[in-house]
C-alpha cells in the first residue's frame, strides 16, 4: 500500500521536484500540499505550488497556504538562491489549480484525523506550520506516523557556517519538532549535497521529450547558476526530493539513530542542528539522521516520477 504523506513546502526549485516525486511515484499517496514562507514570501511560495501542480497535471491534491512568517523572528527569504519569484528560470502558464480556503495547519489537522492510518509529514521548508500544528493540536502527534524532513546538517550549514536555511529560518519551530516525541528523520545537507544535478541528469530530463521534462531541466539550469555563483558548486544539490525518497524507499537514504538538538542561543551558531553521531552525550535518541544516499537509484526514481507525470501532460508539438 502506498504510504500516505503530506508535503509542507516553500517552492523553491528543489521543492518543485519534491512535489513531482511525491505525486509521480506509486510508493506514496500524496494527500495534500501545504505551503509556508521560506524561500520566498507565502504568497509567492503558494503561487509556485499552484504553478508546479498545474504544469505537472497534479489536479487532485489540495493545496493550502500556511504561516507567513516564522514563530519568533522576522522572515528572511532566499531570493539569492531561488530568484525574485522563488521559482525563477522557466516561464509558467497561468495556474489552473487553486488553493483550498483553509489554513495549512487546519488542513493537515483534518487530514490526519480523517485518514484511517497515521500519515507521514514531509516538510521541505521552515518548520513553522508543523510546529504550530503540534502546539495547537498536541493530540495529533499520535496521528503522525513520522516526520521526514529536509533540514539541518551533521556538518556545516549553508546560510551561516553553522546553520542550514530551513532550520535557521525558524529555529524555534525546529526545536518544537525535534522535541515533540514524534519520530523524526532528518535529511540534512550532508546527504542532500550528494544529490547533485549533473549535466547528465539534466540531459535525462530533457531526453524525456515532454514539456514537464523540459521544465525540470530549466529549473535545474537556473538552480545551477545560483549555486555556482553563490557557493562555487559545480552542480546544484537537489535537497528536498531526498526526504521524499526516504519515504518512497527507506533503502535509498541510509540513516543512523542520534540525538539532535537545535541551537537557539549561540551568538554564531543559532539554527545549527547539533547531532550527537558518536553518542558523546547522554541525551536520548530523538531522530533518525540521514548519512548516505544511493545516488543513482535516487535519480532513477526522480526521472521515473517525472516520466509518469509527463505522460499526463502530452507534449504540444508545433
Ligand atoms: C533548503 O533550503 C531551501 O532553499 C531549499 O528549498 C531546501 O529546502 C536547503 O537548505
Ligand atoms: Ca525547500
Coordinates of C-alpha atoms and ligand atoms in Angstrom, one line a residue:
X1 CA 0.0 0.0 0.0
X2 CA 1.3 3.5 -0.8
X3 CA 2.4 5.5 2.2
X4 CA 0.1 8.4 2.8
X5 CA 2.1 11.7 3.0
X6 CA 1.6 15.4 3.2
X7 CA 4.3 17.7 1.8
X8 CA 4.8 21.0 3.6
X9 CA 7.0 23.2 1.3
X10 CA 8.2 26.6 0.1
X11 CA 8.7 26.2 -3.6
X12 CA 11.6 26.7 -4.4
X13 CA 13.3 24.7 -7.2
X14 CA 14.0 21.6 -5.2
X15 CA 10.6 21.7 -3.6
X16 CA 9.1 21.7 -7.0
X17 CA 10.8 18.5 -7.9
X18 CA 9.9 17.1 -4.4
X19 CA 6.3 17.7 -5.2
X20 CA 6.7 15.9 -8.6
X21 CA 8.5 13.0 -7.0
X22 CA 5.7 12.6 -4.4
X23 CA 2.9 12.9 -7.0
X24 CA 4.5 10.7 -9.6
X25 CA 5.9 7.8 -7.5
X26 CA 3.4 5.0 -6.8
X27 CA 5.0 4.2 -3.4
X28 CA 3.5 7.2 -1.8
X29 CA 0.0 8.7 -1.7
X30 CA 0.2 12.5 -1.7
X31 CA -2.8 13.6 0.3
X32 CA -2.1 17.4 0.4
X33 CA 0.5 20.1 -0.3
X34 CA 0.8 22.9 2.3
X35 CA 2.9 26.0 1.9
X36 CA 4.9 28.2 4.2
X37 CA 7.0 31.3 4.0
X38 CA 10.7 30.4 3.4
X39 CA 12.5 30.6 0.1
X40 CA 10.1 33.4 -0.7
X41 CA 7.1 35.1 0.9
X42 CA 4.0 33.0 1.4
X43 CA 2.1 34.5 -1.5
X44 CA 4.9 33.5 -3.8
X45 CA 5.5 30.0 -2.4
X46 CA 1.8 29.3 -2.7
X47 CA 1.6 30.6 -6.2
X48 CA 4.6 28.4 -7.1
X49 CA 3.0 25.3 -5.6
X50 CA -0.1 26.0 -7.8
X51 CA 2.2 26.6 -10.8
X52 CA 4.0 23.3 -10.3
X53 CA 0.8 21.4 -9.9
X54 CA -0.6 23.0 -13.0
X55 CA 2.4 22.1 -15.2
X56 CA 2.7 18.6 -13.7
X57 CA -1.0 17.8 -14.1
X58 CA -1.5 17.4 -10.3
X59 CA -5.1 18.4 -10.1
X60 CA -6.4 16.1 -7.4
X61 CA -4.3 17.2 -4.4
X62 CA -5.5 20.0 -2.2
X63 CA -3.1 22.9 -1.7
X64 CA -3.4 25.1 1.4
X65 CA -1.4 28.2 2.4
X66 CA 0.0 28.3 6.0
X67 CA 2.2 30.6 8.0
X68 CA 3.5 33.8 6.5
X69 CA 6.4 34.3 9.0
X70 CA 8.5 32.3 11.5
X71 CA 7.2 31.8 15.0
X72 CA 9.5 34.4 16.6
X73 CA 11.9 36.1 14.3
X74 CA 11.4 38.0 11.1
X75 CA 11.3 36.2 7.7
X76 CA 14.5 36.2 5.7
X77 CA 13.9 34.7 2.2
X78 CA 16.4 33.0 -0.1
X79 CA 15.9 35.3 -3.1
X80 CA 19.6 34.9 -3.9
X81 CA 19.1 31.1 -4.4
X82 CA 15.6 30.9 -5.9
X83 CA 15.1 34.3 -7.5
X84 CA 12.6 37.0 -7.2
X85 CA 9.7 34.7 -7.9
X86 CA 11.1 31.9 -5.7
X87 CA 11.0 29.7 -8.9
X88 CA 13.0 31.7 -11.4
X89 CA 14.0 30.2 -14.7
X90 CA 11.1 28.8 -16.7
X91 CA 8.0 30.7 -17.9
X92 CA 5.0 29.3 -16.2
X93 CA 1.5 29.4 -17.6
X94 CA -1.3 31.0 -15.5
X95 CA -2.1 28.3 -12.9
X96 CA -5.3 26.5 -13.2
X97 CA -5.1 24.8 -9.8
X98 CA -6.3 26.8 -6.9
X99 CA -5.8 26.7 -3.1
X100 CA -8.4 25.4 -0.7
X101 CA -9.9 28.1 1.6
X102 CA -8.4 26.6 4.7
X103 CA -5.2 27.3 6.7
X104 CA -2.5 24.7 6.1
X105 CA -2.5 23.8 9.8
X106 CA -6.2 23.1 9.7
X107 CA -6.0 21.1 6.6
X108 CA -3.2 18.9 8.0
X109 CA -5.2 18.5 11.2
X110 CA -8.3 17.5 9.3
X111 CA -6.3 15.1 7.1
X112 CA -4.5 13.5 10.0
X113 CA -7.8 12.8 11.8
X114 CA -9.7 11.8 8.7
X115 CA -7.3 9.2 7.4
X116 CA -7.7 5.6 8.5
X117 CA -3.9 5.2 9.2
X118 CA -1.2 7.5 10.6
X119 CA 0.2 9.9 8.0
X120 CA 3.8 10.8 7.3
X121 CA 4.6 14.5 7.1
X122 CA 7.4 15.6 4.8
X123 CA 8.4 19.2 5.5
X124 CA 10.9 20.6 2.9
X125 CA 10.8 24.1 4.3
X126 CA 11.0 26.0 7.6
X127 CA 9.0 24.0 10.2
X128 CA 6.6 26.8 11.2
X129 CA 3.4 25.0 10.1
X130 CA 4.4 21.7 11.7
X131 CA 5.4 23.4 15.0
X132 CA 2.1 25.2 15.0
X133 CA 0.2 22.0 14.3
X134 CA 1.9 20.2 17.2
X135 CA 1.3 23.2 19.5
X136 CA -2.3 23.7 18.6
X137 CA -3.3 20.1 18.3
X138 CA -0.9 18.1 20.6
X139 CA -3.1 15.0 20.3
X140 CA -2.4 14.9 16.6
X141 CA 1.1 13.6 17.4
X142 CA -0.3 10.1 17.6
X143 CA -1.8 10.5 14.1
X144 CA 1.6 11.2 12.6
X145 CA 3.5 8.1 11.5
X146 CA 6.7 10.0 11.1
X147 CA 8.1 13.4 10.2
X148 CA 10.7 13.1 7.4
X149 CA 12.2 16.5 6.9
X150 CA 14.8 18.2 4.8
X151 CA 16.8 20.5 7.0
X152 CA 19.9 20.8 9.2
X153 CA 23.2 19.1 8.7
X154 CA 25.6 16.8 10.6
X155 CA 28.3 19.1 9.4
X156 CA 28.3 22.7 8.2
X157 CA 25.5 25.0 7.3
X158 CA 24.7 26.9 4.1
X159 CA 23.2 30.2 5.4
X160 CA 25.8 30.6 8.2
X161 CA 28.8 28.4 8.8
X162 CA 26.7 26.5 11.3
X163 CA 23.1 26.6 10.2
X164 CA 21.1 25.3 7.3
X165 CA 18.4 27.5 5.7
X166 CA 15.2 25.7 6.8
X167 CA 16.3 25.4 10.4
X168 CA 17.8 28.9 10.5
X169 CA 14.7 30.5 9.1
X170 CA 12.6 29.3 12.1
X171 CA 14.8 27.7 14.8
X172 CA 12.1 27.8 17.5
X173 CA 9.8 25.8 15.2
X174 CA 12.5 23.3 14.5
X175 CA 13.2 23.0 18.3
X176 CA 9.5 22.2 18.9
X177 CA 9.5 19.5 16.2
X178 CA 12.7 17.8 17.4
X179 CA 11.4 17.8 21.0
X180 CA 7.9 16.7 20.1
X181 CA 8.4 12.9 20.6
X182 CA 7.1 12.2 17.1
X183 CA 9.5 10.0 15.2
X184 CA 11.7 12.4 13.2
X185 CA 14.0 11.6 10.3
X186 CA 16.4 14.4 9.4
X187 CA 17.7 14.6 5.8
X188 CA 20.4 17.3 6.1
X189 CA 22.9 18.9 3.8
X190 CA 25.5 16.2 4.5
X191 CA 23.3 13.9 2.4
X192 CA 21.4 16.2 0.1
X193 CA 24.8 17.5 -1.2
X194 CA 25.2 14.1 -2.7
X195 CA 22.1 14.6 -4.9
X196 CA 23.9 16.8 -7.5
X197 CA 22.1 17.6 -10.7
X198 CA 24.9 17.0 -13.1
X199 CA 24.7 17.8 -16.8
X200 CA 24.0 14.1 -17.4
X201 CA 21.0 14.3 -15.0
X202 CA 19.7 17.5 -16.7
X203 CA 20.1 15.7 -20.1
X204 CA 18.0 12.8 -18.8
X205 CA 15.1 15.2 -18.0
X206 CA 15.5 16.9 -21.5
X207 CA 15.6 13.4 -23.0
X208 CA 12.1 12.6 -21.8
X209 CA 10.7 14.7 -24.6
X210 CA 7.9 16.1 -22.5
X211 CA 7.1 19.7 -21.5
X212 CA 7.5 18.6 -17.9
X213 CA 10.9 17.1 -18.5
X214 CA 12.0 20.4 -20.2
X215 CA 10.6 22.4 -17.3
X216 CA 12.7 20.3 -14.8
X217 CA 15.8 20.9 -17.0
X218 CA 15.1 24.7 -17.0
X219 CA 14.6 24.7 -13.2
X220 CA 17.8 22.8 -12.6
X221 CA 19.7 25.1 -15.0
X222 CA 18.6 28.2 -13.1
X223 CA 19.4 26.4 -9.8
X224 CA 22.8 25.5 -11.1
X225 CA 23.6 29.2 -11.9
X226 CA 22.9 30.4 -8.4
X227 CA 24.7 27.6 -6.7
X228 CA 27.7 28.2 -9.0
X229 CA 27.7 31.9 -8.3
X230 CA 27.0 31.8 -4.5
X231 CA 28.9 28.8 -3.4
X232 CA 31.0 27.6 -6.4
X233 CA 29.2 24.3 -6.6
X234 CA 29.9 22.5 -9.9
X235 CA 26.3 21.2 -9.9
X236 CA 23.3 22.1 -7.8
X237 CA 22.2 19.8 -5.0
X238 CA 18.5 18.8 -5.1
X239 CA 17.8 18.8 -1.4
X240 CA 14.1 18.4 -0.9
X241 CA 13.4 15.3 -3.0
X242 CA 15.8 13.4 -0.8
X243 CA 13.3 13.5 2.1
X244 CA 10.5 12.2 -0.2
X245 CA 12.9 9.5 -1.5
X246 CA 13.4 8.3 2.1
X247 CA 9.7 7.7 2.4
X248 CA 9.4 6.1 -1.0
X249 CA 12.2 3.6 -0.3
X250 CA 14.0 3.8 3.0
X251 CA 16.9 1.9 1.5
X252 CA 17.7 4.9 -0.7
X253 CA 18.7 7.1 2.2
X254 CA 20.8 5.5 4.9
X255 CA 20.2 6.7 8.4
X256 CA 21.5 6.3 11.9
X257 CA 19.9 7.0 15.3
X258 CA 21.1 10.0 17.2
X259 CA 20.1 12.9 19.5
X260 CA 19.6 16.1 17.6
X261 CA 19.1 19.5 19.3
X262 CA 18.6 22.8 17.7
X263 CA 20.9 25.6 18.9
X264 CA 18.7 28.6 19.8
X265 CA 21.1 30.9 21.5
X266 CA 24.5 30.7 20.1
X267 CA 25.9 34.0 19.0
X268 CA 27.4 32.5 15.9
X269 CA 25.6 29.1 15.8
X270 CA 21.9 29.9 16.1
X271 CA 19.9 27.5 14.0
X272 CA 22.6 24.8 14.0
X273 CA 21.5 21.2 14.3
X274 CA 23.8 19.6 17.0
X275 CA 23.9 15.9 16.0
X276 CA 25.4 13.5 18.5
X277 CA 26.6 10.9 16.0
X278 CA 29.2 9.5 18.3
X279 CA 26.9 9.3 21.4
X280 CA 29.2 11.7 23.3
X281 CA 26.4 13.0 25.5
X282 CA 23.7 11.2 27.4
X283 CA 20.7 12.9 25.7
X284 CA 18.3 10.3 24.4
X285 CA 18.0 9.4 20.7
X286 CA 15.2 11.5 19.2
X287 CA 15.9 11.3 15.5
X288 CA 17.0 9.2 12.6
X289 CA 19.7 11.1 10.8
X290 CA 20.5 10.6 7.1
X291 CA 24.1 9.8 6.4
X292 CA 24.2 8.3 3.0
X293 CA 22.3 8.4 -0.4
X294 CA 22.0 5.7 -3.1
X295 CA 22.6 8.4 -5.7
X296 CA 22.0 6.5 -8.9
X297 CA 18.8 4.9 -7.7
X298 CA 17.6 8.3 -6.3
X299 CA 17.9 9.8 -9.8
X300 CA 16.3 6.8 -11.4
X301 CA 13.3 7.3 -9.2
X302 CA 13.1 11.0 -9.7
X303 CA 13.2 10.6 -13.5
X304 CA 10.6 7.8 -13.4
X305 CA 8.2 10.1 -11.4
X306 CA 8.6 12.9 -13.9
X307 CA 8.1 10.4 -16.7
X308 CA 4.9 9.2 -15.2
X309 CA 3.6 12.7 -14.6
X310 CA 4.7 13.9 -18.1
X311 CA 2.6 11.1 -19.7
X312 CA -0.4 13.0 -18.2
X313 CA 0.6 16.3 -20.0
X314 CA 1.3 15.3 -23.6
X315 CA 3.8 17.5 -25.4
X316 CA 2.4 20.2 -27.7
X317 CA 4.3 19.8 -30.9
X318 CA 4.5 22.8 -33.0
Ligands
LIG1 C1 16.8 24.1 1.8 O1 16.6 25.5 1.7 C2 15.9 25.8 0.6 O2 16.4 26.9 -0.1 C3 15.7 24.6 -0.2 O3 14.4 24.6 -0.9 C4 15.8 23.5 0.8 O4 14.6 23.2 1.3 C5 18.2 23.7 1.6 O5 19.0 24.3 2.6
LIG2 CA1 12.5 23.9 0.4

